[in-house]
Short mmCIF file of C-alpha atoms in Angstrom, two decimals:
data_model
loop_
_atom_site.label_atom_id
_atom_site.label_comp_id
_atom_site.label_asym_id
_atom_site.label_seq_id
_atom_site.Cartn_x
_atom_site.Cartn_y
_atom_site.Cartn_z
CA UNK P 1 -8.29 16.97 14.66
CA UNK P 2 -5.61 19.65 13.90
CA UNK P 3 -2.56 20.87 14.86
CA UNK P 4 0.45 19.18 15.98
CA UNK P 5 -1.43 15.87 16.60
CA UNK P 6 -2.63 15.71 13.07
CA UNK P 7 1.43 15.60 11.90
CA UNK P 8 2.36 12.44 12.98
CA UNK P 9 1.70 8.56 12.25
CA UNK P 10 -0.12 6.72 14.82
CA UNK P 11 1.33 4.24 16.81
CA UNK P 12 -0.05 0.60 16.10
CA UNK P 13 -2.69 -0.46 18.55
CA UNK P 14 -1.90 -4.27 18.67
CA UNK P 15 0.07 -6.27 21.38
CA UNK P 16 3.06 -6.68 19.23
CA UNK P 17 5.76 -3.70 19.67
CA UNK P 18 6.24 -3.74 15.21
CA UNK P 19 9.89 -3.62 13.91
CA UNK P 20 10.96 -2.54 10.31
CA UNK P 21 13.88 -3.22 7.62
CA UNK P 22 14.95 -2.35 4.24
CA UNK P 23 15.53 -5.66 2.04
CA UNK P 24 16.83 -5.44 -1.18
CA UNK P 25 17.11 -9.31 -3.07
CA UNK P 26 18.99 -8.97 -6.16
CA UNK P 27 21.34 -6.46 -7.92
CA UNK P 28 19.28 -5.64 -11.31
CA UNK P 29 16.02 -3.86 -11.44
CA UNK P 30 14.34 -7.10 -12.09
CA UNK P 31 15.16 -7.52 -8.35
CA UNK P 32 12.76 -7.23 -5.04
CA UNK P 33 12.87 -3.92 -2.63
CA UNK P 34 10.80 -4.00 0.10
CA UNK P 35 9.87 -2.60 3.56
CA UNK P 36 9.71 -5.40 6.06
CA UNK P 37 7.19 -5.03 9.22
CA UNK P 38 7.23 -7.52 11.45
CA UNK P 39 6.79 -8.38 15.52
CA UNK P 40 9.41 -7.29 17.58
CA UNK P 41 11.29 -7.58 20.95
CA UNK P 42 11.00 -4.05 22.75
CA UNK P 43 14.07 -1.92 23.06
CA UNK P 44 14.75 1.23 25.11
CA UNK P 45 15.69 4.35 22.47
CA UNK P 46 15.16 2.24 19.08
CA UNK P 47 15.64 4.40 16.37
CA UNK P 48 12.38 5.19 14.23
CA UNK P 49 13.17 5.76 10.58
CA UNK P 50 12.25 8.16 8.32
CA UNK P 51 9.15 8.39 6.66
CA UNK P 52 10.96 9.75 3.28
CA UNK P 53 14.03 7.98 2.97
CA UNK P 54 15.26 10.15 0.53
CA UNK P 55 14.89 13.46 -1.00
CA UNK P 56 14.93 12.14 -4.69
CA UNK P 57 11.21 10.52 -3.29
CA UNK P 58 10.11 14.44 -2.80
CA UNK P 59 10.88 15.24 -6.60
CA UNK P 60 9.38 11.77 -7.78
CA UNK P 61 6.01 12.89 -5.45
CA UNK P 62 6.27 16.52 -7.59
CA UNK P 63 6.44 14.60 -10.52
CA UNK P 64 3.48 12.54 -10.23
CA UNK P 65 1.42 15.34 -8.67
CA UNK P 66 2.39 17.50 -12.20
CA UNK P 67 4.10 19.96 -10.15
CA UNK P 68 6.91 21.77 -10.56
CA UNK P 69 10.15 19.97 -8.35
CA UNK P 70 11.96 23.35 -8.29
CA UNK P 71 8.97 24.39 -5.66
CA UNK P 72 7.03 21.53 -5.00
CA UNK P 73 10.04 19.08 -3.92
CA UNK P 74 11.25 21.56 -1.31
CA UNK P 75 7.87 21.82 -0.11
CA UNK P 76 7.27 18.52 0.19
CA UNK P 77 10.42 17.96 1.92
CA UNK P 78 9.97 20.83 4.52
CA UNK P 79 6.72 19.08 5.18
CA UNK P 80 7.39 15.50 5.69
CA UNK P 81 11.39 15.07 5.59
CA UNK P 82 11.27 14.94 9.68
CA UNK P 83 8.74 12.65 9.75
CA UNK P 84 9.49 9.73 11.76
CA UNK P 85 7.71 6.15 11.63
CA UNK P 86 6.96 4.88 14.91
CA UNK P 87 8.89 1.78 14.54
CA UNK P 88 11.73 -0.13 15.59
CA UNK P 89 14.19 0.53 12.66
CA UNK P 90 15.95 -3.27 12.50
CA UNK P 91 14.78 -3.93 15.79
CA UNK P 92 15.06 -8.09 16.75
CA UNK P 93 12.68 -10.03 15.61
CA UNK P 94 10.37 -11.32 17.88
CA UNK P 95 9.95 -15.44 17.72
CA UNK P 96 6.41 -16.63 17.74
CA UNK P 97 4.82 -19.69 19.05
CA UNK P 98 3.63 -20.42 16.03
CA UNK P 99 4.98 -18.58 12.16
CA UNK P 100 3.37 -15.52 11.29
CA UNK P 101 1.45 -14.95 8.00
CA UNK P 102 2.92 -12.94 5.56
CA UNK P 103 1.03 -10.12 3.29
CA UNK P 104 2.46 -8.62 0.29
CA UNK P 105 1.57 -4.95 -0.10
CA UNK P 106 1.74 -3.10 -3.23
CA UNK P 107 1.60 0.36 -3.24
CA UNK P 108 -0.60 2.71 -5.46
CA UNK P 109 0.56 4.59 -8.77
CA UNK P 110 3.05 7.64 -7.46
CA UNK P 111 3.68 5.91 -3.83
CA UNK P 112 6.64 4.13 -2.56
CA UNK P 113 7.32 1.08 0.59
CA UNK P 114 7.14 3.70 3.25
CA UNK P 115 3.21 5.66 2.26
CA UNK P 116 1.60 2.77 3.54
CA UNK P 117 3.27 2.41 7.09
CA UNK P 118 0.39 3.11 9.01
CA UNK P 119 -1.72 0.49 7.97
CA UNK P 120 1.06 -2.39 7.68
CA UNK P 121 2.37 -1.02 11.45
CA UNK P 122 -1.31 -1.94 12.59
CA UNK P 123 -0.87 -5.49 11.21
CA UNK P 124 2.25 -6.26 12.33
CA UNK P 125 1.48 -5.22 15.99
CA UNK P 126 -1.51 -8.06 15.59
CA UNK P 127 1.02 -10.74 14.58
CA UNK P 128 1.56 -10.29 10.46
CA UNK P 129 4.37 -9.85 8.86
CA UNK P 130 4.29 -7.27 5.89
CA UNK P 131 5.86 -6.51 2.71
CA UNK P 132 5.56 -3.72 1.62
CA UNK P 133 6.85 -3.73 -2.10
CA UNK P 134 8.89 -0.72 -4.09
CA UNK P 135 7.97 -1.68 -7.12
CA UNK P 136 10.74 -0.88 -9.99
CA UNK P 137 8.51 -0.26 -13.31
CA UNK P 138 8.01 3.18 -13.26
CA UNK P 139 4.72 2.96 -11.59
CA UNK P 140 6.32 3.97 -8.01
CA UNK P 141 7.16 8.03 -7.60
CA UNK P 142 10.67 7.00 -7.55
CA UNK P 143 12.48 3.83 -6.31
CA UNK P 144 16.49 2.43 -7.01
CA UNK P 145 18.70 -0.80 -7.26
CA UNK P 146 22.57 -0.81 -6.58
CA UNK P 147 23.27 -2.68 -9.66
CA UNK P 148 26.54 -5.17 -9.29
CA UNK P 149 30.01 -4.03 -10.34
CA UNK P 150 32.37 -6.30 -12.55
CA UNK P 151 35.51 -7.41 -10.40
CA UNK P 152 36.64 -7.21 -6.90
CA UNK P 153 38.25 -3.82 -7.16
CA UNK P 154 35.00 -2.26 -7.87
CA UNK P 155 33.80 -3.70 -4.18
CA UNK P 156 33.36 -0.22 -2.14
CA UNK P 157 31.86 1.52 -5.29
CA UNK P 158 29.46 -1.32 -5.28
CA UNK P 159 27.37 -0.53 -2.26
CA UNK P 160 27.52 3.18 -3.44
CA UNK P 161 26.71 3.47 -6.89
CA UNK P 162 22.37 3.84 -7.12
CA UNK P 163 20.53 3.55 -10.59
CA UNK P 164 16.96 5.69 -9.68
CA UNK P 165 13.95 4.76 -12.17
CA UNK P 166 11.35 7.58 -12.05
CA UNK P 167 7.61 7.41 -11.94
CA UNK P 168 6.39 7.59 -15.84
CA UNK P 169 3.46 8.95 -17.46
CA UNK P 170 1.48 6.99 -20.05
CA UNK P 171 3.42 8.06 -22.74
CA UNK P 172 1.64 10.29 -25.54
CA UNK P 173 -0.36 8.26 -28.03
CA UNK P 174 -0.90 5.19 -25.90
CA UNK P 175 -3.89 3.69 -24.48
CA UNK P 176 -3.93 3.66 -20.88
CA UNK P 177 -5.40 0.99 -20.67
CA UNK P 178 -2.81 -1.22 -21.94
CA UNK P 179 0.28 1.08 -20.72
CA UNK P 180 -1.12 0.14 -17.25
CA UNK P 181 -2.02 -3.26 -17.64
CA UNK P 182 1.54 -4.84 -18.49
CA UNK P 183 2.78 -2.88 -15.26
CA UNK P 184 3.35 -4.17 -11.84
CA UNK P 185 4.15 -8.05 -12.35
CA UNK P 186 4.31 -9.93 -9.15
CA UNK P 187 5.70 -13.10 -8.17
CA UNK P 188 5.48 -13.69 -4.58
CA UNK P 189 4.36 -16.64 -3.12
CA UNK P 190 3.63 -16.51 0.55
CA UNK P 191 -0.20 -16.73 1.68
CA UNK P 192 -2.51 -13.30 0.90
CA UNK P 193 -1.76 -9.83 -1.12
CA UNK P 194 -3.11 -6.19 -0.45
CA UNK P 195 -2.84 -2.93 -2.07
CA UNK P 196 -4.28 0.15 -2.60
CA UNK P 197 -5.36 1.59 -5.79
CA UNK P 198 -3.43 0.26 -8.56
CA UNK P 199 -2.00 -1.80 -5.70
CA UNK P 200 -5.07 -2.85 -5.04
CA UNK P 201 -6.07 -4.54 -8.70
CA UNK P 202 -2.33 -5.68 -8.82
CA UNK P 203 -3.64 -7.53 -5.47
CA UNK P 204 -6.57 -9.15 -7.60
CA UNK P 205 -4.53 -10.41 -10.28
CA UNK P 206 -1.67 -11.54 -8.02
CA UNK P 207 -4.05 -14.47 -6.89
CA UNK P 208 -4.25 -15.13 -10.16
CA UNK P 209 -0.70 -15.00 -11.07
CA UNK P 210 0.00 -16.95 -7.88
CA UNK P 211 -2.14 -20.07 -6.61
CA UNK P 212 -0.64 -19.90 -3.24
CA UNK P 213 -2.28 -16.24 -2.42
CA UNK P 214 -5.26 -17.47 -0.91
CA UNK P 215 -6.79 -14.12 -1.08
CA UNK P 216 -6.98 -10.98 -1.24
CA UNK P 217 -7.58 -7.39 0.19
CA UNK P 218 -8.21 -4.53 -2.11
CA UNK P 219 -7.99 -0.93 -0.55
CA UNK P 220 -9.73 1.33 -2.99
CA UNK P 221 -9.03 -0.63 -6.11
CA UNK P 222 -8.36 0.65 -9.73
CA UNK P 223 -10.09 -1.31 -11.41
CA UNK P 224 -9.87 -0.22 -15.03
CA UNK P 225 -6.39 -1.98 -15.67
CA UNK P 226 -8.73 -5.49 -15.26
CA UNK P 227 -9.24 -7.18 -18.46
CA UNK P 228 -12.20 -8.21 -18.91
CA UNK P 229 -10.63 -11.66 -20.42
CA UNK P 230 -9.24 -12.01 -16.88
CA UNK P 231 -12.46 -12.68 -14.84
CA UNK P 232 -12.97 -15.99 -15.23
CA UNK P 233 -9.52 -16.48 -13.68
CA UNK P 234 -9.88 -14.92 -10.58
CA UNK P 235 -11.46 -17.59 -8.43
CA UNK P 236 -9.89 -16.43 -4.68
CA UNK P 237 -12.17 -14.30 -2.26
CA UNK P 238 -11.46 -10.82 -2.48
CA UNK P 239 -12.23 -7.60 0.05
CA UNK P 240 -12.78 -4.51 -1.67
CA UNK P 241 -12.24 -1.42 1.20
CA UNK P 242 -13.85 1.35 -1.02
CA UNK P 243 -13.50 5.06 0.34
CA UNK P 244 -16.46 7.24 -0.88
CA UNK P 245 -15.22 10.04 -3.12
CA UNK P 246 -13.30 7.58 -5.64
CA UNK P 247 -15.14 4.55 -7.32
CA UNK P 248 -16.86 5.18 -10.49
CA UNK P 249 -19.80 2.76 -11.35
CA UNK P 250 -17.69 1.15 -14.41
CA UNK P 251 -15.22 0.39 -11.19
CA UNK P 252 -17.99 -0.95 -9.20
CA UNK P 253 -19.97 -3.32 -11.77
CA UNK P 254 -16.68 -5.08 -11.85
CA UNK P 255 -15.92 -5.47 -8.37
CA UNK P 256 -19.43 -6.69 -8.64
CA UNK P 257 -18.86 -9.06 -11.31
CA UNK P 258 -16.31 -10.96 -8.97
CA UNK P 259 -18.66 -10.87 -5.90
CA UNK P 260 -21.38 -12.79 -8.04
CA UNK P 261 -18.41 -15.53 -9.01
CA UNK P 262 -17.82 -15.81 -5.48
CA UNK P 263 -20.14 -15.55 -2.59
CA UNK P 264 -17.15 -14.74 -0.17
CA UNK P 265 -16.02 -11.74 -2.01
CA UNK P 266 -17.07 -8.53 0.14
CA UNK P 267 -17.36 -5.10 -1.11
CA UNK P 268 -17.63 -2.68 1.83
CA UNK P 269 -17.36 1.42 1.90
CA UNK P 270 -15.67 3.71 4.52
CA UNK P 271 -17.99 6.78 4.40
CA UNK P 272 -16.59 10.32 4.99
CA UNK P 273 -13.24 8.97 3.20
CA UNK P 274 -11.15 9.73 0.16
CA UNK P 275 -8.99 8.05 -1.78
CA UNK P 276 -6.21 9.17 -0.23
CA UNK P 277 -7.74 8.51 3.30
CA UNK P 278 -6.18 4.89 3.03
CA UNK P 279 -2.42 6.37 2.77
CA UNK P 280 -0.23 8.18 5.59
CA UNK P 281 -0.81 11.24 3.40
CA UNK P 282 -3.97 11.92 5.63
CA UNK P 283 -2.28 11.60 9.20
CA UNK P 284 0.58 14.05 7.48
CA UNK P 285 -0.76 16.72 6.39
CA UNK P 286 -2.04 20.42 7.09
CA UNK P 287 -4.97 22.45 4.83
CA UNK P 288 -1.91 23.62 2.51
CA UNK P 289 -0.96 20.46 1.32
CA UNK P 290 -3.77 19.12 1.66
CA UNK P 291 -4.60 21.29 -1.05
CA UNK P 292 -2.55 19.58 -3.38
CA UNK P 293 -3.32 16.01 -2.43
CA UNK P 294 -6.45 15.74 -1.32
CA UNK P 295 -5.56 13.34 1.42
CA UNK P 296 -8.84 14.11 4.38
CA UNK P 297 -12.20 13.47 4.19
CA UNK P 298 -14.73 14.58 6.98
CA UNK P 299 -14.15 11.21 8.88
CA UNK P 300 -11.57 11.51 11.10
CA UNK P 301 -7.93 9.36 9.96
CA UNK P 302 -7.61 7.18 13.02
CA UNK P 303 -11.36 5.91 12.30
CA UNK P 304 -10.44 5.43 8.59
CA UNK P 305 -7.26 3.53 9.67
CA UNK P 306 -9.85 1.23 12.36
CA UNK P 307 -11.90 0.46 9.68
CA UNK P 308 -9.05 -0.62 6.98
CA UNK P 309 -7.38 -3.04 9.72
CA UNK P 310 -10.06 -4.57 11.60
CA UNK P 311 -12.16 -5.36 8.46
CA UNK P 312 -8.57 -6.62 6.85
CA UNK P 313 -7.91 -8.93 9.50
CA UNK P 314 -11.19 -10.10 10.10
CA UNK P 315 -11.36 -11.57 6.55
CA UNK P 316 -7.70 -12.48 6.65
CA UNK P 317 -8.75 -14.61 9.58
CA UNK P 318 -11.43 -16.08 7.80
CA UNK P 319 -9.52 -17.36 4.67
CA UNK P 320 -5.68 -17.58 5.83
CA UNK P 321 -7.05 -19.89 9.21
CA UNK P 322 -6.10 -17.68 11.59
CA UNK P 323 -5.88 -18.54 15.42
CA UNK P 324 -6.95 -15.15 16.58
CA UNK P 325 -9.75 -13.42 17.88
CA UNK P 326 -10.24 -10.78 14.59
CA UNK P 327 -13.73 -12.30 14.32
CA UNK P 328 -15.06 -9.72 16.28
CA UNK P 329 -14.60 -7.03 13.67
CA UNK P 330 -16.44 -9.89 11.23
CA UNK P 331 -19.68 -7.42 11.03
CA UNK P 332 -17.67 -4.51 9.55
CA UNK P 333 -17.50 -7.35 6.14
CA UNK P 334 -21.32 -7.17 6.06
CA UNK P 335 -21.00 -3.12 6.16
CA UNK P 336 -22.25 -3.36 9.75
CA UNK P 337 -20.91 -0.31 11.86
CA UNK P 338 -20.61 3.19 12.03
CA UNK P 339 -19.02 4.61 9.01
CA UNK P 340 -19.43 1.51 7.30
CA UNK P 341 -21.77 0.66 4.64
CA UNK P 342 -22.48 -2.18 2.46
CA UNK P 343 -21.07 -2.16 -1.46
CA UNK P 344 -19.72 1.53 -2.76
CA UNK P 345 -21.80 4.64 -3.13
CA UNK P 346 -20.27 5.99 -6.61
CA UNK P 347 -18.02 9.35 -7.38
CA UNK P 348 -16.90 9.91 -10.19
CA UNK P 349 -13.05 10.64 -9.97
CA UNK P 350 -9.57 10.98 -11.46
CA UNK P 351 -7.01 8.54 -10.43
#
């Protein structure tokens, strides 16, 4: 696809018109910011947010990117700043007849709540409700809490005042390997977890962390911040969703290493994807910045994003209970299906 069509998120295919909100829980950076998706009531001319909330999320993108901000930021803002989600921003909630699951997504080294929108959109609009974390230790391209303000006169300034925390680079003379590995701490406790990337092995260990995930879905998964002491303690069914041109086979033997713990761990592989085919980079972007992110593969986005929800649901079905007809989509688990294939070819890549 190209042109205008290829410059604007897709609108979730499910029977559930998906609203969004902002929530930020607590007023010190050891507080929760999230990106709420959800089932919602229609309503004529809701607004539909923007897909960079702010500008300082441009510079924090040039940052992680190792470009310049005085060029690169501008750029990036010229290029996605009047992007739109096609969402309900705060629209009502819409009751169910039974609750809705909740997923926790975490986001990928450099991203922020909003990259993943696509994919969450598509989950709501099947009857989830989805997180999607900001996480605040320097692994997101930017992110911010309003910290609280000491007496009542200080009230106004309050809801004002922003503290930003940038994206950080392992800093010189450390292992990655353990810079990384004391990142990302979650401690959520509602039903399954998903990421992408480093979101992805933060997903793995969250189960861990947290006996009530019950599993987990892995989009693309990092896997090198995984201790090896750790294996033994991840005992929940995971999906890996591998793209093509990412895994390297030190990534894979572990993912392998968990599916021979458990015989309902799956590890399946989009073909004709990259790693950045599982973000909104790839619905966003022309052959100049695609240049600098490497966000298309040869299989077209909309298939990519098919693949990453059905299969998703289809095993969130199968280990949350589910009441829903996401079975069908149970052969895609197997790598059954066009553009699907069993277990990861292997590519060796930067993250």
């Amino acid at each position: 696809m190209g042109g205008a069509a290829s410059l604007a998120l897709p609108w979730a295919a499910g029977p559930h018109p998906v609203g969004c909100a902002d929530v930020m829980v607590g007023r010190t950076r050891q507080g929760l910011f999230f990106r709420l998706f959800y089932p919602c009531q229609p309503r004529e001319g809701a607004e539909r947010p923007l897909w960079i909330p702010r500008y300082e999320y441009c510079g924090g993108l040039a940052d992680f990117v190792n470009r310049s901000r005085r060029w690169c930021a501008p750029l990036l803002s010229f290029a996605f700043g009047a992007c739109r989600v096609p969402v309900s921003w705060n629209g009502p909630f819409k009751p169910g007849s039974t609750r809705y699951p909740l997923i926790i997504f975490s986001h990928g080294l450099g991203a922020f709540r909003t990259v993943y929108s696509a994919v969450c959109a598509e989950l709501a609009s099947r009857g989830l409700v989805v997180a999607a974390l900001e996480h605040r230790d320097h692994s997101a391209s930017a992110t911010y809490f309003c910290p609280a303000e000491a007496g009542e006169a200080a009230a106004a300034a309050e809801a004002l005042r922003e503290e930003w925390i940038p994206y950080r680079r392992v800093p010189p003379g450390q292992k990655e390997f353990h810079f990384r590995n004391k990142q990302d701490s979650i401690d959520l406790t509602k039903v399954a977890v998903m990421g992408h990337s480093f979101g992805g092995i933060t997903a793995v260990l969250a189960t861990v962390k947290e006996p009530r995930f019950r599993c987990a879905v892995a989009l693309d998964a990092w896997m090198f911040p995984l201790d090896n002491a750790l294996y033994p303690e991840v005992s929940k069914p995971v999906l890996f969703i591998n793209t093509e041109k990412f895994q390297t086979p030190e990534s894979v033997a572990k993912m392998k290493r968990l599916s021979s713990r458990n015989s309902q761990t799956k590890i399946i592989t989009i073909l004709g994807s990259v790693h950045q085919s599982q973000t909104d980079f790839t619905f966003l972007t022309g052959k100049f910045v695609n240049r600098i992110f490497s966000t298309r593969g040869s299989l077209d986005p909309y298939k990519c994003l098919d693949i990453n929800s059905r299969a998703a649901l289809a095993f969130l079905q199968r280990h949350l209970n589910l009441n829903e007809e996401f079975d069908q989509w149970d052969h895609l688990l197997e790598g059954i299906g066009d553009s699907v294939a069993a277990e990861a070819p292997l590519c060796r890549s930067s993250l």
